[in-house]
Amino acid sequence: MSDVVAEVAAETSVEGNAKPTKQFSVYEATSEELIERSMAPIKKEFLCPPPPSRSLKQSDVKAPHPSLVQEKKSKRQLKRERREKCAINLCPQVSKTEDVDSCQYKEKCRFNHDIEAFKAQKPDDIDGQCPFVASGMKCQYGLSCRFFGTHKAISGGNSDGEQKNSEFNFFNKETQRLLWKNNMTFVKADAKLKSLGLMGHAKKSNAAQENDAEKPLNGANGSQATEDVDVHGPLETEQVRPMKKAKSDDNNETSKLGDINDGVMNVDDETEKKGHSTSKAKIEDEEDSIKVVETDGSLKSHPREKKKLIDFRDKLYLAPLTTVGNLPFRRLCKVLGADVTCGEMAMCTNLLQGQASEWALLRRHSSEDLFGVQICGSFPDTVSRAVELIDRECTVDFIDINMGCPIDMVVNKSAGSALLNKPLRMKNIVEVSSSIVETPITIKVRTAFFEGKNRIDSLISDIGDWGATAVTIHGRSRQQRYSKSADWDYIYKCTKNASSNLQVIGNGDVYSFLDWNKHKSDCPELSSCMIARGALIKPWIFTEIKEQRHWDITSGERLNILKDFVRFGLQHWGSDTKGVETTRHFLLEWLSYTFRYIPVGLLDVIPQQINWRPPSYFGRDDLETLMMSESAGDWVRISELLLGKVPEGFTFAPKHKSNAYDRAENG
């Protein structure tokens, strides 16, 4: 942990005469002075002694370690290197049964069948029990399991049935083939798009028509359509292009936002037993036969009238979290008291192209009794078709449309918070999506795109009429990011202006049960509060809110929570070498947030605020001190306590740079 250097402030008199400088020291300052400077008021007995005062010489500046300066590698390169490190890829069927004759492909199998050679190069087993055996399940990895010594090989039969029953929303192979070939039809979405004049090209059946999608779409009068010219007929659409099988994930510019897709379980290998029928996906081309029947407007039912009921009021809502908000982490938060969970943001175009890595983000565990998925898209046709497909293929309680993501890669595609500048397109997306499915549609927004130009308050009274069931408002603008505290007064204002049929959920800086109570008491109309970074730093916040207490959690209790995450991760990603290293990666990504937690017993003033920066301090025991380190090398050491030694040449750098106060590097 880096030492805190004393801050020196020079004061100047009104006449311009300089006063003697006054030195500020964190070791002598009062709690009030520290809080005023957004510093954590840690008890004096836990502060590290100040470093010796000396001038920094040029010779003291160390050059960065060569292993820290690395060239960014593509996913294809990483996959190839991983295969090269593992000299022998044992056939999964042979691994399960320990019988070389059990593989139906025999010599044509692309995997190796040499059991003795595999054993010779296999890493040592990890201490502990196989996570599948510990949960009363049969391990499907057999010889490949890194806990093989704790169970016996499976003698024939299917060993993964119990595991599959605990997870849902597997991607169907037949659906994927239809998407690859661009043969999937979206009857409901396309009919609604036609009725609103948002269809554009009805369907592309050849390469020439695909190229037309790159050109500006024309309106009924033949002129180029722009969104804000005619409020009755915005014609902006985005046609989805079929993904060729030869296309690698290297060209997927958005799937890297929320997950290391190489680490997700092979969805293709697991979809053979998916419970959903594939016959309904084989809809013949009905595009030319779609007819929009106009009826008396007074007889048309409002989309809300056929919606399934869902109530967010007073429920603890775990936000959809990029990278860390994976299925094992959501399972952990459910154990700790979360009521509502939502999957990581998935891009609509990737879903419609049949990318298995993107569909893996929609996976659901049986413990998630109130579960939604979050999608992000730029145009009404893309989003509505993705909504129809998800409703057809997956089991979800609600579908959330992200209209607040601030990431440049998303905004440059006119998605996420870029939609805040195009309210008419927002309306079209919500209106079409909500009218074609019974699954409730919710949206997530920020206060505005640019600071000081708040637009959500002018739209909030209409969002309910568009068909949305709920809206989550993050109390910051896109321009602001996380530079200032969330504006809850503005959230209260929007909540009070919302229609009675729209549930409003607040989001931003909820870090204790006191924050939760304050927001609920200050604005009783608020349905609930979404918890994001607070859950990343201390997932037991859900327990604190439900039990209305500050939990002075010990280092041993925190380690047990990490053990639960590792167990859930190995059950999800696998207990073989690849699954272990995938679990380690996501554990390290999560640890890059948890080190920011300051134990209650070390603070002079409670509760901790999410924006407090701690001085250099130590914990009540060695493990607690290790857990509060901001060095990635210490995070790796924690992972080794749970998953054994890291592979030779292993390095780690957190994906999100905003999670650390200063820097995070190996060593």
XYZ file of C-alpha atoms in Angstrom:
667
model
C 0.000 0.000 0.000
C 1.445 3.349 -1.013
C 2.358 5.782 1.737
C 0.357 8.971 2.021
C 2.559 11.996 1.524
C 1.712 14.984 3.722
C -0.181 17.702 1.912
C 1.190 21.219 2.027
C -1.143 24.173 1.447
C 0.103 27.709 1.055
C -2.280 30.423 2.270
C -2.227 33.956 0.927
C -3.570 37.066 2.682
C -6.101 39.440 1.117
C -3.367 41.960 0.428
C -1.396 39.346 -1.462
C 1.241 38.834 1.232
C 2.196 35.192 1.563
C 1.626 33.626 4.968
C 3.844 30.940 6.419
C 2.950 27.563 4.952
C 0.901 25.255 7.125
C 1.630 21.566 6.802
C -1.233 19.076 6.991
C -0.495 15.642 8.360
C -2.911 12.732 8.398
C -1.226 11.520 11.568
C -2.159 14.675 13.499
C -5.419 15.701 11.828
C -8.777 15.257 13.514
C -11.512 13.056 12.101
C -13.458 16.125 10.944
C -10.440 17.467 9.053
C -9.880 14.122 7.366
C -13.526 13.764 6.325
C -13.470 17.300 4.941
C -10.657 16.166 2.654
C -12.533 12.947 1.743
C -10.038 10.855 3.687
C -10.999 7.929 5.888
C -10.750 8.724 9.639
C -8.854 5.616 10.692
C -7.965 5.144 14.336
C -4.463 6.352 15.129
C -3.267 2.985 16.433
C -3.800 1.431 12.989
C -1.976 4.110 10.992
C 1.388 3.218 9.545
C 4.230 5.464 10.746
C 5.071 8.299 8.364
C 7.912 7.589 5.942
C 11.269 9.247 6.557
C 11.513 12.646 4.917
C 14.130 12.700 2.170
C 14.460 14.069 -1.309
C 13.922 11.693 -4.191
C 17.032 11.092 -6.244
C 17.095 10.093 -9.855
C 18.743 6.827 -8.902
C 15.770 5.991 -6.673
C 13.363 5.920 -9.596
C 12.972 2.316 -10.627
C 12.197 1.332 -14.158
C 9.013 -0.683 -14.589
C 9.426 -4.420 -14.478
C 9.532 -5.875 -17.991
C 6.613 -8.191 -17.199
C 4.403 -5.194 -16.439
C 4.805 -3.651 -19.879
C 3.026 -6.074 -22.138
C 1.689 -5.857 -25.609
C -2.065 -6.247 -25.768
C -2.897 -9.616 -27.282
C -5.966 -10.632 -29.204
C -8.283 -13.320 -27.926
C -7.129 -15.635 -30.680
C -3.519 -15.264 -29.508
C -4.518 -15.920 -25.908
C -6.418 -19.050 -26.923
C -3.459 -20.335 -28.932
C -1.025 -19.711 -26.076
C -3.311 -21.484 -23.649
C -3.489 -24.523 -25.921
C 0.295 -24.540 -26.302
C 0.812 -24.466 -22.543
C -1.374 -27.531 -22.154
C 0.523 -30.072 -24.236
C -2.223 -32.679 -24.113
C -5.942 -31.960 -24.314
C -7.532 -35.109 -23.006
C -10.849 -36.143 -24.534
C -13.673 -35.123 -22.159
C -15.387 -38.497 -22.488
C -12.177 -40.375 -21.780
C -11.514 -38.049 -18.858
C -14.925 -38.868 -17.371
C -14.700 -42.633 -17.712
C -10.931 -43.365 -17.762
C -11.749 -45.641 -20.680
C -10.091 -44.873 -24.022
C -12.793 -46.852 -25.848
C -15.630 -44.719 -24.464
C -15.203 -41.998 -27.072
C -17.629 -42.471 -29.963
C -15.318 -40.707 -32.428
C -12.388 -43.071 -31.789
C -9.338 -42.105 -33.865
C -11.258 -39.255 -35.524
C -11.572 -37.413 -32.199
C -9.751 -34.085 -32.170
C -8.720 -34.641 -28.544
C -5.969 -36.849 -27.180
C -6.689 -40.281 -25.707
C -3.303 -40.927 -24.067
C -4.201 -41.056 -20.374
C -0.690 -41.722 -19.093
C 0.794 -38.824 -21.065
C -1.915 -36.531 -19.727
C -1.215 -37.579 -16.140
C 2.489 -36.916 -16.638
C 1.955 -33.280 -17.621
C -1.096 -32.521 -15.457
C -0.479 -29.958 -12.649
C -0.667 -31.109 -9.048
C -4.060 -31.313 -7.418
C -5.293 -28.323 -5.431
C -5.848 -28.701 -1.720
C -9.481 -29.111 -0.783
C -12.483 -31.034 -2.020
C -13.987 -31.083 -5.482
C -16.754 -28.422 -5.561
C -19.121 -30.819 -7.310
C -18.595 -33.640 -4.823
C -18.921 -31.175 -1.931
C -22.348 -30.161 -3.268
C -23.537 -33.734 -3.711
C -23.081 -33.784 -7.490
C -21.035 -35.969 -9.791
C -17.963 -34.295 -11.221
C -18.145 -34.194 -15.018
C -14.424 -33.489 -15.442
C -13.052 -36.790 -14.140
C -9.315 -37.086 -14.676
C -9.092 -33.442 -15.721
C -10.452 -32.249 -12.373
C -7.836 -30.469 -10.273
C -9.379 -32.149 -7.223
C -9.342 -35.639 -8.756
C -7.842 -37.174 -5.635
C -11.057 -36.486 -3.730
C -13.382 -38.473 -6.015
C -13.454 -41.445 -8.291
C -13.818 -41.504 -12.053
C -17.353 -41.888 -13.382
C -18.095 -45.243 -14.903
C -20.303 -44.438 -17.866
C -23.557 -42.508 -18.107
C -24.209 -38.813 -18.126
C -22.583 -37.061 -15.208
C -23.581 -33.472 -15.736
C -27.359 -33.667 -15.435
C -27.481 -32.392 -11.879
C -25.231 -29.453 -12.682
C -27.239 -28.469 -15.724
C -30.476 -28.467 -13.795
C -29.152 -25.698 -11.559
C -28.496 -23.342 -14.492
C -30.850 -22.169 -17.211
C -30.881 -20.187 -20.452
C -28.403 -22.340 -22.355
C -27.933 -21.313 -25.974
C -29.605 -23.700 -28.380
C -27.459 -24.939 -31.257
C -30.315 -24.918 -33.751
C -31.132 -21.323 -32.847
C -27.486 -20.419 -33.301
C -27.431 -21.975 -36.789
C -30.539 -20.036 -37.802
C -28.947 -16.809 -36.616
C -25.700 -17.577 -38.399
C -27.547 -18.138 -41.668
C -29.817 -15.148 -41.101
C -32.862 -17.446 -41.320
C -34.403 -16.479 -38.001
C -37.707 -14.637 -38.319
C -39.114 -12.103 -35.883
C -42.820 -11.992 -36.635
C -43.972 -9.842 -33.731
C -41.112 -7.342 -33.849
C -41.240 -6.875 -37.617
C -45.020 -6.456 -37.629
C -44.821 -3.748 -34.989
C -41.914 -2.045 -36.732
C -43.916 -1.976 -39.960
C -46.936 -0.489 -38.245
C -44.809 2.364 -36.893
C -42.885 2.898 -40.105
C -39.627 1.755 -38.534
C -39.066 -1.361 -40.592
C -36.688 -0.109 -43.255
C -35.643 -3.097 -45.339
C -38.050 -5.907 -44.459
C -35.533 -8.696 -44.904
C -32.188 -9.232 -46.572
C -31.976 -12.431 -48.580
C -28.790 -11.889 -50.546
C -25.485 -10.070 -50.416
C -26.722 -7.159 -52.502
C -29.437 -6.429 -49.979
C -26.935 -6.723 -47.146
C -24.871 -3.992 -48.734
C -27.959 -1.810 -48.918
C -28.112 -1.836 -45.138
C -24.948 0.246 -45.088
C -26.705 3.054 -46.970
C -28.947 5.680 -45.335
C -32.533 4.491 -45.049
C -35.106 6.457 -46.990
C -38.503 7.654 -45.854
C -41.787 7.330 -47.666
C -41.116 10.495 -49.634
C -37.773 9.233 -50.920
C -35.671 11.694 -48.935
C -33.055 10.640 -46.406
C -34.735 10.071 -43.065
C -33.395 11.779 -40.010
C -34.763 11.033 -36.607
C -35.907 14.445 -35.499
C -37.359 15.671 -38.800
C -40.741 13.975 -38.555
C -41.941 12.836 -35.179
C -44.509 10.547 -36.807
C -42.120 8.522 -38.929
C -38.527 8.165 -37.692
C -36.933 5.652 -39.970
C -33.603 5.022 -38.271
C -32.993 1.300 -38.129
C -30.078 -1.063 -37.953
C -30.069 -4.291 -39.889
C -28.265 -7.252 -38.360
C -25.705 -8.885 -40.564
C -25.198 -12.662 -40.420
C -22.022 -13.801 -38.766
C -19.874 -16.136 -40.824
C -18.509 -19.143 -39.024
C -14.989 -18.198 -39.968
C -15.341 -14.905 -38.183
C -13.413 -14.939 -34.917
C -14.186 -13.146 -31.671
C -11.314 -10.761 -32.423
C -13.706 -8.624 -34.430
C -16.237 -8.451 -31.640
C -15.669 -4.914 -30.477
C -18.194 -4.983 -27.691
C -18.138 -8.462 -26.164
C -14.946 -7.569 -24.307
C -16.839 -4.981 -22.270
C -18.239 -7.281 -19.701
C -16.499 -10.628 -19.725
C -13.420 -12.544 -20.636
C -15.292 -14.652 -23.098
C -12.511 -17.222 -23.337
C -13.174 -18.039 -19.703
C -16.891 -18.716 -20.020
C -17.919 -22.351 -20.279
C -18.346 -23.633 -23.818
C -22.013 -22.999 -24.326
C -22.114 -25.108 -27.481
C -21.055 -28.197 -25.572
C -23.840 -27.749 -23.054
C -26.863 -26.956 -25.166
C -27.754 -30.497 -26.203
C -29.942 -30.863 -23.116
C -31.485 -27.460 -23.010
C -35.068 -27.703 -21.893
C -36.483 -25.291 -24.433
C -37.947 -26.655 -27.644
C -36.168 -25.783 -30.848
C -39.133 -26.351 -33.087
C -40.579 -22.929 -32.424
C -37.334 -21.378 -33.653
C -37.783 -23.016 -37.055
C -40.253 -20.504 -38.364
C -40.412 -20.341 -42.122
C -39.926 -17.077 -43.891
C -43.172 -15.180 -43.346
C -41.864 -11.703 -43.992
C -43.868 -11.152 -47.153
C -47.038 -12.456 -45.551
C -46.938 -10.174 -42.502
C -49.933 -7.919 -42.541
C -50.630 -5.121 -40.127
C -54.358 -4.964 -39.452
C -55.526 -1.525 -38.417
C -58.396 -1.434 -35.965
C -60.263 1.192 -34.061
C -57.785 2.918 -31.781
C -60.237 2.812 -28.902
C -60.184 -0.983 -29.016
C -56.394 -1.295 -28.854
C -55.098 -2.384 -25.463
C -52.211 -0.551 -23.862
C -49.028 -2.679 -23.700
C -49.127 -2.452 -19.909
C -52.491 -4.241 -19.740
C -51.002 -7.580 -20.793
C -47.759 -7.294 -18.827
C -46.779 -9.753 -16.165
C -46.761 -8.128 -12.768
C -43.394 -7.429 -11.154
C -42.899 -5.364 -8.020
C -39.500 -3.860 -7.189
C -40.722 -2.004 -4.115
C -38.378 -2.389 -1.129
C -36.446 -5.195 -2.819
C -32.632 -5.221 -2.682
C -31.544 -4.901 -6.311
C -28.047 -5.989 -7.362
C -27.065 -3.903 -10.382
C -25.861 -5.526 -13.620
C -22.091 -5.247 -13.166
C -19.624 -5.481 -16.022
C -17.071 -8.308 -15.669
C -17.621 -8.937 -11.941
C -21.398 -9.383 -12.108
C -21.084 -12.949 -13.372
C -23.270 -15.861 -12.319
C -21.047 -17.018 -9.389
C -20.952 -13.480 -7.967
C -24.729 -13.146 -8.265
C -25.142 -16.493 -6.491
C -22.952 -15.162 -3.693
C -25.023 -11.983 -3.382
C -28.201 -14.067 -3.260
C -26.765 -15.972 -0.313
C -25.952 -12.643 1.372
C -29.465 -11.242 0.948
C -29.984 -9.769 -2.539
C -33.576 -10.013 -3.813
C -33.258 -8.984 -7.474
C -30.359 -9.885 -9.752
C -29.610 -8.902 -13.331
C -27.131 -10.346 -15.810
C -24.254 -8.462 -17.366
C -24.994 -6.129 -20.253
C -25.243 -7.997 -23.572
C -25.055 -6.275 -26.949
C -28.094 -6.831 -29.170
C -26.103 -7.146 -32.380
C -23.914 -9.874 -30.884
C -26.963 -11.776 -29.653
C -28.607 -11.595 -33.080
C -25.389 -12.788 -34.727
C -25.497 -15.921 -32.590
C -22.328 -15.322 -30.609
C -22.241 -17.962 -27.888
C -20.010 -15.844 -25.659
C -22.653 -13.111 -25.571
C -25.491 -15.534 -24.919
C -23.513 -16.890 -21.961
C -24.158 -13.542 -20.245
C -27.853 -14.452 -20.087
C -27.216 -17.591 -18.030
C -29.342 -17.890 -14.900
C -28.930 -19.927 -11.705
C -31.853 -21.620 -9.995
C -31.283 -19.548 -6.832
C -32.022 -16.331 -8.768
C -35.761 -16.263 -8.165
C -36.220 -12.716 -9.510
C -33.844 -12.379 -12.441
C -33.540 -10.079 -15.425
C -31.159 -9.610 -18.320
C -29.775 -6.317 -19.570
C -29.328 -5.579 -23.263
C -27.935 -2.611 -25.145
C -28.669 -1.510 -28.685
C -28.849 1.533 -30.906
C -32.014 1.168 -32.963
C -35.607 -0.001 -32.483
C -35.368 -2.926 -34.892
C -32.200 -4.344 -33.321
C -33.447 -4.051 -29.751
C -36.979 -5.315 -30.440
C -35.740 -8.375 -32.306
C -33.318 -9.166 -29.487
C -36.176 -8.774 -26.991
C -38.404 -11.139 -28.969
C -35.606 -13.692 -29.281
C -34.743 -13.569 -25.570
C -38.398 -13.921 -24.641
C -38.620 -16.943 -26.929
C -35.417 -18.695 -25.878
C -34.808 -17.729 -22.235
C -36.550 -17.769 -18.891
C -36.348 -14.276 -17.416
C -38.570 -12.141 -15.191
C -37.779 -8.823 -16.891
C -35.643 -7.375 -19.669
C -33.693 -4.201 -18.918
C -32.604 -1.910 -21.764
C -29.431 0.014 -20.989
C -29.669 3.667 -21.998
C -27.007 4.956 -19.640
C -23.755 3.093 -20.339
C -20.957 5.724 -20.485
C -18.264 3.572 -22.133
C -16.888 5.200 -25.275
C -17.059 1.984 -27.273
C -20.808 1.794 -26.639
C -21.544 5.501 -26.985
C -19.726 5.648 -30.337
C -22.219 3.069 -31.609
C -25.076 5.427 -30.680
C -26.068 3.103 -27.847
C -26.045 3.431 -24.065
C -26.073 6.997 -22.803
C -25.901 8.311 -26.393
C -29.642 7.578 -26.573
C -30.240 10.297 -23.970
C -29.639 12.807 -26.762
C -32.327 11.137 -28.897
C -35.537 10.926 -26.870
C -37.640 10.004 -29.890
C -35.490 6.970 -30.530
C -35.719 6.072 -26.847
C -39.499 6.156 -27.147
C -39.504 3.972 -30.261
C -37.223 1.374 -28.673
C -39.319 1.089 -25.514
C -42.661 1.247 -27.309
C -41.853 -1.498 -29.822
C -40.103 -3.760 -27.305
C -42.829 -3.534 -24.677
C -45.653 -4.174 -27.136
C -44.369 -7.482 -28.527
C -43.681 -9.441 -25.317
C -45.453 -9.983 -22.022
C -42.159 -9.910 -20.127
C -41.847 -6.549 -18.327
C -39.485 -4.072 -19.973
C -37.392 -1.778 -17.774
C -34.807 0.831 -18.713
C -31.704 2.210 -17.030
C -30.650 5.819 -17.645
C -28.388 8.548 -16.320
C -29.483 12.072 -15.479
C -28.262 13.339 -18.856
C -25.503 13.037 -21.392
C -23.864 16.419 -20.706
C -23.517 17.936 -17.250
C -26.146 20.587 -16.525
C -28.401 19.564 -19.388
C -30.740 17.248 -17.566
C -33.295 15.711 -19.866
C -34.689 12.757 -17.961
C -36.937 14.956 -15.815
C -38.627 16.181 -19.005
C -39.217 12.594 -20.186
C -40.013 10.841 -16.935
C -43.742 11.553 -17.088
C -43.958 9.881 -20.513
C -41.782 6.800 -19.979
C -44.613 4.920 -18.289
C -46.885 5.549 -21.277
C -44.232 4.147 -23.603
C -44.737 0.762 -21.952
C -41.858 0.545 -19.470
C -42.572 -1.085 -16.134
C -39.715 0.566 -14.255
C -36.849 2.991 -14.807
C -33.559 3.055 -12.925
C -31.951 6.502 -12.683
C -28.231 6.710 -11.985
C -27.696 10.085 -10.351
C -24.820 11.148 -12.585
C -24.480 12.381 -16.142
C -22.434 10.577 -18.738
C -19.945 13.442 -18.804
C -19.562 13.302 -15.026
C -18.789 9.586 -14.790
C -17.791 9.074 -11.117
C -16.079 12.403 -10.504
C -18.784 13.649 -8.099
C -21.322 12.180 -5.737
C -24.627 10.989 -7.139
C -27.340 13.672 -7.291
C -30.119 12.087 -5.257
C -32.101 15.320 -5.059
C -32.499 15.123 -8.818
C -33.545 11.465 -8.535
C -36.215 12.496 -5.993
C -37.446 15.188 -8.368
C -37.786 12.713 -11.229
C -39.509 10.194 -8.976
C -42.168 12.684 -7.942
C -42.766 13.690 -11.577
C -43.150 10.094 -12.767
C -46.554 8.654 -13.578
C -48.178 6.413 -10.989
C -47.807 3.328 -13.189
C -44.009 3.655 -13.459
C -41.717 2.346 -10.734
C -38.607 4.476 -10.201
C -35.399 2.950 -8.816
C -32.517 5.144 -7.637
C -28.860 4.290 -8.162
C -25.610 5.784 -6.905
C -23.303 5.610 -3.854
C -25.465 3.330 -1.679
C -22.847 1.932 0.707
C -24.623 1.251 4.011
C -28.060 0.615 5.470
C -28.122 4.276 6.545
C -27.853 5.369 2.906
C -30.692 3.006 2.017
C -32.887 4.260 4.863
C -32.216 7.917 4.029
C -33.191 7.592 0.381
C -36.348 5.657 1.221
C -37.411 8.152 3.906
C -36.524 11.268 1.891
C -38.617 10.038 -1.039
C -41.308 7.489 -0.126
C -42.381 7.343 -3.786
C -39.036 5.713 -4.637
C -39.588 2.005 -5.259
C -36.114 0.796 -4.414
C -32.386 1.485 -4.650
C -30.040 -0.341 -6.980
C -26.699 -1.290 -5.407
C -23.652 -1.415 -7.669
C -20.148 -0.472 -6.457
C -21.238 -0.952 -2.856
C -21.867 -4.632 -3.623
C -18.529 -4.938 -5.423
C -16.612 -3.602 -2.432
C -18.644 -5.345 0.275
C -21.276 -7.803 -0.984
C -22.492 -8.281 2.603
C -24.165 -4.860 2.280
C -27.384 -6.758 1.561
C -27.104 -8.473 4.948
C -26.423 -5.126 6.634
C -29.526 -3.552 5.097
C -31.796 -6.443 5.997
C -30.447 -6.670 9.548
C -30.075 -2.872 9.927
C -26.561 -3.011 11.350
C -22.926 -2.238 10.605
C -21.226 -5.608 10.246
C -17.685 -5.477 11.640
C -16.744 -8.452 9.528
C -13.538 -10.288 10.396
C -10.852 -11.356 7.947
C -11.841 -14.997 8.485
C -15.457 -14.277 7.573
C -14.325 -12.409 4.484
C -12.136 -15.349 3.493
C -15.130 -17.679 3.824
C -17.066 -15.425 1.428
C -14.187 -15.685 -1.052
C -14.247 -19.474 -0.639
C -17.954 -19.518 -1.505
C -17.258 -17.484 -4.641
C -14.484 -19.869 -5.668
C -16.768 -22.875 -5.134
C -19.534 -21.278 -7.208
C -16.991 -20.310 -9.871
C -15.561 -23.825 -10.185
C -19.073 -25.245 -10.503
C -19.844 -22.743 -13.252
C -16.583 -22.570 -15.232
C -15.289 -26.034 -14.408
C -12.863 -27.712 -12.019
C -10.276 -28.538 -14.669
C -7.218 -26.375 -15.270
C -9.045 -24.001 -17.608
C -11.924 -23.591 -15.152
C -9.546 -22.998 -12.246
C -7.682 -20.244 -14.077
C -10.926 -18.651 -15.267
C -12.197 -18.622 -11.699
C -8.890 -17.131 -10.568
C -9.132 -14.369 -13.162
C -12.602 -13.271 -12.084
C -11.632 -13.570 -8.420
C -8.732 -11.181 -9.051
C -10.997 -8.761 -10.900
C -13.283 -8.758 -7.882
C -10.382 -8.363 -5.413
C -9.412 -5.220 -7.301
C -12.535 -3.709 -5.722
C -12.745 -5.409 -2.314
C -9.450 -3.952 -1.081
C -11.219 -0.592 -0.805
C -13.270 -1.828 2.141
C -12.154 -0.474 5.534
C -13.256 -2.632 8.496
C -15.732 -0.967 10.840
C -13.515 -1.585 13.857
C -10.696 0.505 12.369
C -12.757 3.668 11.803
C -13.248 6.579 14.169
C -16.422 7.565 12.308
C -18.859 5.095 10.775
C -20.116 4.243 8.273
C -17.427 4.420 5.606
C -18.308 6.597 2.618
C -17.678 5.157 -0.809
C -15.456 8.091 -1.876
C -13.141 8.075 1.170
C -9.460 7.543 0.436
C -7.595 5.787 3.244
C -4.149 6.739 4.504
C -1.533 4.029 4.837
C -2.752 1.669 7.553
C -2.665 -1.953 8.696
C -5.290 -4.405 9.905
C -5.973 -6.276 13.102
C -4.247 -9.397 11.772
C -1.998 -10.351 8.886
C -4.851 -11.613 6.693
C -6.818 -8.395 7.138
C -3.717 -6.382 6.245
C -3.234 -8.522 3.132
C -6.859 -8.015 2.067
C -6.567 -4.212 2.188
C -3.471 -4.070 -0.005
C -3.771 -2.228 -3.316
C -1.017 -4.303 -4.918
C -2.108 -6.828 -7.535
C 0.692 -9.074 -6.297
C -1.097 -9.380 -2.955
C -4.375 -10.158 -4.712
C -2.572 -12.997 -6.496
C -1.354 -14.283 -3.122
C -4.934 -14.364 -1.856
C -5.980 -16.343 -4.937
C -3.205 -18.841 -4.222
C -4.685 -19.468 -0.777
C -7.855 -20.673 -2.499
C -6.804 -22.015 -5.906
C -3.211 -23.090 -5.491
C -0.108 -21.690 -7.146
C -0.484 -19.621 -10.291
C 0.959 -20.988 -13.543
C 4.484 -20.074 -14.514
C 4.689 -16.635 -16.100
C 1.280 -15.590 -14.757
C 0.521 -11.849 -14.722
C -2.579 -9.861 -13.929
C -3.715 -6.283 -14.459
C -7.265 -5.202 -13.567
C -9.544 -4.449 -16.494
C -11.052 -1.328 -14.936
C -8.562 1.388 -14.094
C -11.056 3.335 -11.991
C -11.198 0.686 -9.292
C -7.823 1.499 -7.699
C -6.868 4.672 -5.898
C -3.400 4.947 -7.333
C -2.026 1.973 -9.203
C -2.238 -1.777 -9.237
C 0.699 -3.741 -10.497
C 2.279 -7.110 -10.016
C 4.802 -7.489 -7.229
